[in-house]
Amino acid sequence: MDPPSAEAVLQSIFTLYNNPNKQEKETASKWLEEFQKSIHSWEIADQLLQRKHDLNSCTFAAQTMRNKIQNSFHELPESAHDSLRQSLLEHISHITLETKPVIVTQLSLALADLALLMSSWRKPVVTLLERFSGNPNMMYAVIELLTLIPEEINSRYLRLGANRRKDVLTELETDSSLVGDYLLMCLMNCNDNELLQMKILKCFTSWVNINAFNLSQIGDNMIIAYSFQLLTNLNTKPEIHDAATDCLCGLLQCLEMNNNGDGLDVKLFNGILSLEEAYNASVAQEDLDKSMNLCRLFTVLVESNLARMVAGSEAATPHYSIKALELVLICVGHYDFEVAEITFNMWYRLSEDLYQRNNEALTAHFKPYVERLIAALYKHCQMEADHEGLIEEGDSFKDFRFKVSEIIKDVIFIVSSISCFKQMFLILQSPNVTWESSEAALFIMENVARNILPAESEVVPKVVEAILNLPSNCHIAIRYTSINILGELCDWIDSNPETLEPILNFLLCALQQKNGLATAAANALQSICSACKKHMLGHISGLMEIARCLDGFEIQTESAIGLLKGISIIIGRLPPEQLTTAMQELCGFQVRALSQLTSGEDDGLGLKKDRHDPVFWVDRLASIYRHVNPTVSENEVNPCVFVIISNWAVLSRAMECYKNDPKIMERIVRCIRYAIRCVGKQAMPILESLVKQIITIYSGHNHSCLLYLGSILVDEFACEPSCIEGLLSMLQAFIEPTFQVLQVENGLKNHPDMVDDFFRLVARFIQRSPFQLLQSPLVTPIIQCGLLACTLDHRDANLSVMRFFCSLLSYGRHDRANELRSIVHGILMQHGESLIMNLLYASVFCLHSYMLSDVADVFVEIKHLSPHQLEGYVQKAVDALPKKNSGGSITVTNEQMIEFVDNIVKSETPRAVTQALQEFARLFR
């Protein structure tokens, strides 16, 4: 871009905000985006801020300045840093109480980021306070700056690096007393200005969150006392109430990480306990926001004390902090379920800790609290008395009940499933119990039913009998939840087969109902088929009748597929002759419909739109292929082969018919994958035609799912000598169109699925037929593509690339064939340096921390081949990394580089290498 004038930028801003012509607005927007990326935007943004032409231009200029510092600071030479600082300080000095907040925030962000990046700017906080603290009109701007500096320390845009971050944190700790004094002065002089009060609290919290304050010295801090005062006052405005809550929560979390509060923890604990009255007042006033804030504070109080609470309760007397659970339970009892929901993560953390310790005496201390939790959740889960029908999908109450379901499953071991089940059954037996109370009790029972021991004979038989004898006029929600309970009791039913037939009759009846009951019945049947395989064999004729009538039931698509899964599991246990017949009939319903669709003769498929979507039938067929899983000895003919080969022509025609639609192709390929996995090498009769077809389609349409299918074929057939040449030709045919897509600009980034599936295919080839691939000329371009893909920050794609390199390098180990070892060592000599260079660069600048364990596996494989070569490669890769960041501070010292190389070379496990990579990467982030 040629250097534009300030007038041209102003004109484009005017067009963007004021021109009614949409096309001209879009053109102006694109031009301004390009301008912001150019190096000229530094100077012109500065000019626009000086001119103060109008609000839009000032806002744009401030945003541009912040954006440039965050993302393009490397464009400026170090010699220009000081003039930029002076310019920003000058702009900040002109802020008044009338300046728009968006401009204040953007300019403050720009200056805060500059202060963090610019290593030559010593003591920026002192500079700001010395220059502006004496000016009462600058109070708002200074507080904004002081808030943002701590908040931006961990910004992923700035990439300060661990060394710079450590220096900044040390400096901020030194300056914290100055900041504390300034904030106290502001609080005493803000003249009840609520906006400033809120900003002061937020600023204090941001310094607390980075642990800048010495906790042992702030126990009597006025701001902490003021926060309690605000939370106690019934008239506190919502925004300030939020800020006061955040402040105390921040202090609690800080104390959790640093046990050096010197009495502050006890002061906070007692102070928060005293807020129970304020919480009760918020409930009485129906002030939901304040109730939620106080609930959040009580929950964080428990979480911050959780480790001490659990560890200190192993004695006969529980830890004193356990009384905080009383506050949390009061909140769980709030009339609005959103308040109870705030506490759920805390209960999960408590249950995890208790489960890991596996101490019955310890768990017993918490049992009464969990019993009260479940009792409160039972009440929250009750529907309105006048509710008709079932709870609709997407309803927030349905989402809440799902979360209740999860939390009950997490904590139920504390009170025991059967105890909870019995307690809820007592509610069902209460005189004059309302339908909504009964349904809520059944819902709780549903969530613990799976854990009931099969030998239980006291309560479960009564529950099952009551469900089977539900009156015809009972509320549909009770019937729906009861059906779900039967599904969850599948393991109990397997051990009590005498109950199976009446339960199946009940569910068959429910299948013929509408309004969601049929879907629930289908789900329950699937669970029972999966758990009661042996006993369900005698009911195969009934199951096949259900399959014949499947489209007559009002069942959701996923549940119908699940029901076919259940039927298929039972078919898989039939004798071979019966299995083939039953499977052929079950597949026939789907294959005939698919054949009609691909032939354009779909008039007989009914009026429902989904019946005319091939995915509807293909997914059903895939479910059958996936779950009919007969036990077949090595030399025995798989009874599924006849069915799968018979149906192949229809699937082949479907691939040809829908080759232009990626979504449909993905589902057809998935179906074929399950078919191949079902019969393995016995699918040989369709192999040649299948390979030819996928090569032809891929050359014109580049569906990455075909690469995945190729990897399945390699996995199943590459061990057969007669198939290797054909499969190698398939791989060669895939390479050219794949590389054409991946080699364009951003090709790897824009097509991660293709990278994932391609390298999975190659890795499978190396695992199944290494010699043939490694000797072929294909291996060099594949490796070169892999080297480029190392930096791809897509989890699955990167994992496949790393597994490819691991599979390749593993054949260089001493226990492999000599010919393979020599080939791999040659590859390492040729590409090893580039590989380590790219892996280290990717680890530092491109990949998420959780992805580095996959990279570590490659380092370990190279170490197995040649520790000496690895050391040399790592040393060169480290030397090539930048030693300073864009702000001029040292990112990595010589000592840290030596330590890293030493750690990599000496590490014996992937975990140790992962840790070394993660610690090294932090130096650059």
Tab-separated table of N, CA and C in Angstrom, residues 454-503:
chain	number	residue	atom	x	y	z
A	454	PRO	N	-27.237	-55.526	40.828
A	454	PRO	CA	-28.208	-56.478	40.254
A	454	PRO	C	-28.926	-57.322	41.297
A	455	ALA	N	-28.289	-57.510	42.457
A	455	ALA	CA	-28.891	-58.360	43.489
A	455	ALA	C	-29.974	-57.640	44.291
A	456	GLU	N	-30.171	-56.352	44.090
A	456	GLU	CA	-31.144	-55.588	44.885
A	456	GLU	C	-32.546	-56.166	44.664
A	457	SER	N	-33.216	-56.500	45.752
A	457	SER	CA	-34.531	-57.158	45.606
A	457	SER	C	-35.619	-56.534	46.473
A	458	GLU	N	-35.279	-55.447	47.143
A	458	GLU	CA	-36.236	-54.843	48.065
A	458	GLU	C	-37.079	-53.750	47.399
A	459	VAL	N	-36.399	-52.835	46.724
A	459	VAL	CA	-37.093	-51.655	46.186
A	459	VAL	C	-37.304	-51.740	44.679
A	460	VAL	N	-36.268	-52.156	43.925
A	460	VAL	CA	-36.348	-52.105	42.460
A	460	VAL	C	-37.533	-52.912	41.915
A	461	PRO	N	-37.780	-54.134	42.407
A	461	PRO	CA	-38.953	-54.857	41.883
A	461	PRO	C	-40.262	-54.086	42.073
A	462	LYS	N	-40.385	-53.391	43.208
A	462	LYS	CA	-41.596	-52.604	43.449
A	462	LYS	C	-41.693	-51.433	42.468
A	463	VAL	N	-40.528	-50.809	42.193
A	463	VAL	CA	-40.505	-49.676	41.260
A	463	VAL	C	-40.890	-50.156	39.867
A	464	VAL	N	-40.295	-51.282	39.444
A	464	VAL	CA	-40.592	-51.823	38.111
A	464	VAL	C	-42.075	-52.181	38.011
A	465	GLU	N	-42.605	-52.824	39.038
A	465	GLU	CA	-44.027	-53.203	39.031
A	465	GLU	C	-44.922	-51.965	38.945
A	466	ALA	N	-44.549	-50.935	39.697
A	466	ALA	CA	-45.346	-49.695	39.665
A	466	ALA	C	-45.312	-49.059	38.273
A	467	ILE	N	-44.149	-49.090	37.633
A	467	ILE	CA	-44.027	-48.508	36.280
A	467	ILE	C	-44.884	-49.308	35.290
A	468	LEU	N	-44.801	-50.633	35.390
A	468	LEU	CA	-45.551	-51.474	34.443
A	468	LEU	C	-47.055	-51.340	34.630
A	469	ASN	N	-47.459	-50.863	35.803
A	469	ASN	CA	-48.898	-50.723	36.082
A	469	ASN	C	-49.335	-49.264	36.186
A	470	LEU	N	-48.607	-48.385	35.510
A	470	LEU	CA	-49.005	-46.976	35.528
A	470	LEU	C	-50.421	-46.820	34.979
A	471	PRO	N	-51.248	-46.009	35.616
A	471	PRO	CA	-52.615	-45.804	35.082
A	471	PRO	C	-52.571	-45.087	33.737
A	472	SER	N	-53.528	-45.352	32.915
A	472	SER	CA	-53.537	-44.799	31.559
A	472	SER	C	-53.653	-43.282	31.550
A	473	ASN	N	-54.206	-42.719	32.642
A	473	ASN	CA	-54.408	-41.260	32.670
A	473	ASN	C	-53.283	-40.506	33.373
A	474	CYS	N	-52.163	-41.190	33.683
A	474	CYS	CA	-51.066	-40.475	34.367
A	474	CYS	C	-50.430	-39.465	33.423
A	475	HIS	N	-49.798	-38.442	33.986
A	475	HIS	CA	-49.186	-37.387	33.181
A	475	HIS	C	-48.106	-37.978	32.269
A	476	ILE	N	-48.043	-37.480	31.055
A	476	ILE	CA	-47.104	-38.014	30.063
A	476	ILE	C	-45.645	-37.913	30.541
A	477	ALA	N	-45.321	-36.900	31.323
A	477	ALA	CA	-43.949	-36.737	31.812
A	477	ALA	C	-43.574	-37.864	32.771
A	478	ILE	N	-44.536	-38.332	33.576
A	478	ILE	CA	-44.277	-39.458	34.474
A	478	ILE	C	-44.005	-40.715	33.659
A	479	ARG	N	-44.818	-40.920	32.629
A	479	ARG	CA	-44.626	-42.105	31.773
A	479	ARG	C	-43.268	-42.037	31.067
A	480	TYR	N	-42.928	-40.862	30.590
A	480	TYR	CA	-41.653	-40.665	29.866
A	480	TYR	C	-40.456	-40.974	30.786
A	481	THR	N	-40.444	-40.410	31.981
A	481	THR	CA	-39.330	-40.625	32.907
A	481	THR	C	-39.289	-42.075	33.374
A	482	SER	N	-40.442	-42.692	33.528
A	482	SER	CA	-40.510	-44.102	33.930
A	482	SER	C	-39.880	-44.998	32.870
A	483	ILE	N	-40.154	-44.685	31.609
A	483	ILE	CA	-39.545	-45.454	30.512
A	483	ILE	C	-38.025	-45.319	30.564
A	484	ASN	N	-37.564	-44.094	30.822
A	484	ASN	CA	-36.115	-43.870	30.930
A	484	ASN	C	-35.500	-44.694	32.064
A	485	ILE	N	-36.225	-44.814	33.172
A	485	ILE	CA	-35.725	-45.604	34.305
A	485	ILE	C	-35.530	-47.061	33.879
A	486	LEU	N	-36.481	-47.609	33.125
A	486	LEU	CA	-36.356	-49.002	32.672
A	486	LEU	C	-35.089	-49.174	31.833
A	487	GLY	N	-34.798	-48.191	30.987
A	487	GLY	CA	-33.570	-48.255	30.198
A	487	GLY	C	-32.332	-48.232	31.071
A	488	GLU	N	-32.362	-47.397	32.120
A	488	GLU	CA	-31.207	-47.287	33.018
A	488	GLU	C	-31.053	-48.523	33.905
A	489	LEU	N	-32.138	-49.274	34.099
A	489	LEU	CA	-32.074	-50.489	34.914
A	489	LEU	C	-31.659	-51.716	34.096
A	490	CYS	N	-31.113	-51.512	32.909
A	490	CYS	CA	-30.822	-52.622	31.986
A	490	CYS	C	-29.927	-53.696	32.613
A	491	ASP	N	-28.917	-53.286	33.390
A	491	ASP	CA	-28.036	-54.283	34.018
A	491	ASP	C	-28.788	-55.079	35.081
A	492	TRP	N	-29.672	-54.411	35.823
A	492	TRP	CA	-30.496	-55.108	36.821
A	492	TRP	C	-31.431	-56.098	36.122
A	493	ILE	N	-31.990	-55.679	34.998
A	493	ILE	CA	-32.902	-56.550	34.240
A	493	ILE	C	-32.156	-57.795	33.754
A	494	ASP	N	-30.904	-57.604	33.325
A	494	ASP	CA	-30.108	-58.745	32.846
A	494	ASP	C	-29.947	-59.796	33.944
A	495	SER	N	-29.841	-59.355	35.194
A	495	SER	CA	-29.687	-60.291	36.312
A	495	SER	C	-31.034	-60.768	36.868
A	496	ASN	N	-32.108	-60.169	36.371
A	496	ASN	CA	-33.461	-60.565	36.798
A	496	ASN	C	-34.324	-60.798	35.558
A	497	PRO	N	-33.974	-61.828	34.762
A	497	PRO	CA	-34.592	-62.006	33.435
A	497	PRO	C	-36.097	-62.264	33.476
A	498	GLU	N	-36.622	-62.636	34.641
A	498	GLU	CA	-38.067	-62.863	34.729
A	498	GLU	C	-38.862	-61.580	34.478
A	499	THR	N	-38.180	-60.431	34.626
A	499	THR	CA	-38.875	-59.141	34.403
A	499	THR	C	-38.816	-58.708	32.942
A	500	LEU	N	-38.030	-59.427	32.126
A	500	LEU	CA	-37.746	-58.941	30.766
A	500	LEU	C	-38.997	-58.890	29.890
A	501	GLU	N	-39.771	-59.971	29.875
A	501	GLU	CA	-40.910	-60.017	28.946
A	501	GLU	C	-41.958	-58.945	29.243
A	502	PRO	N	-42.394	-58.783	30.507
A	502	PRO	CA	-43.374	-57.702	30.754
A	502	PRO	C	-42.814	-56.308	30.443
A	503	ILE	N	-41.519	-56.126	30.687
A	503	ILE	CA	-40.902	-54.822	30.364
A	503	ILE	C	-40.897	-54.596	28.853
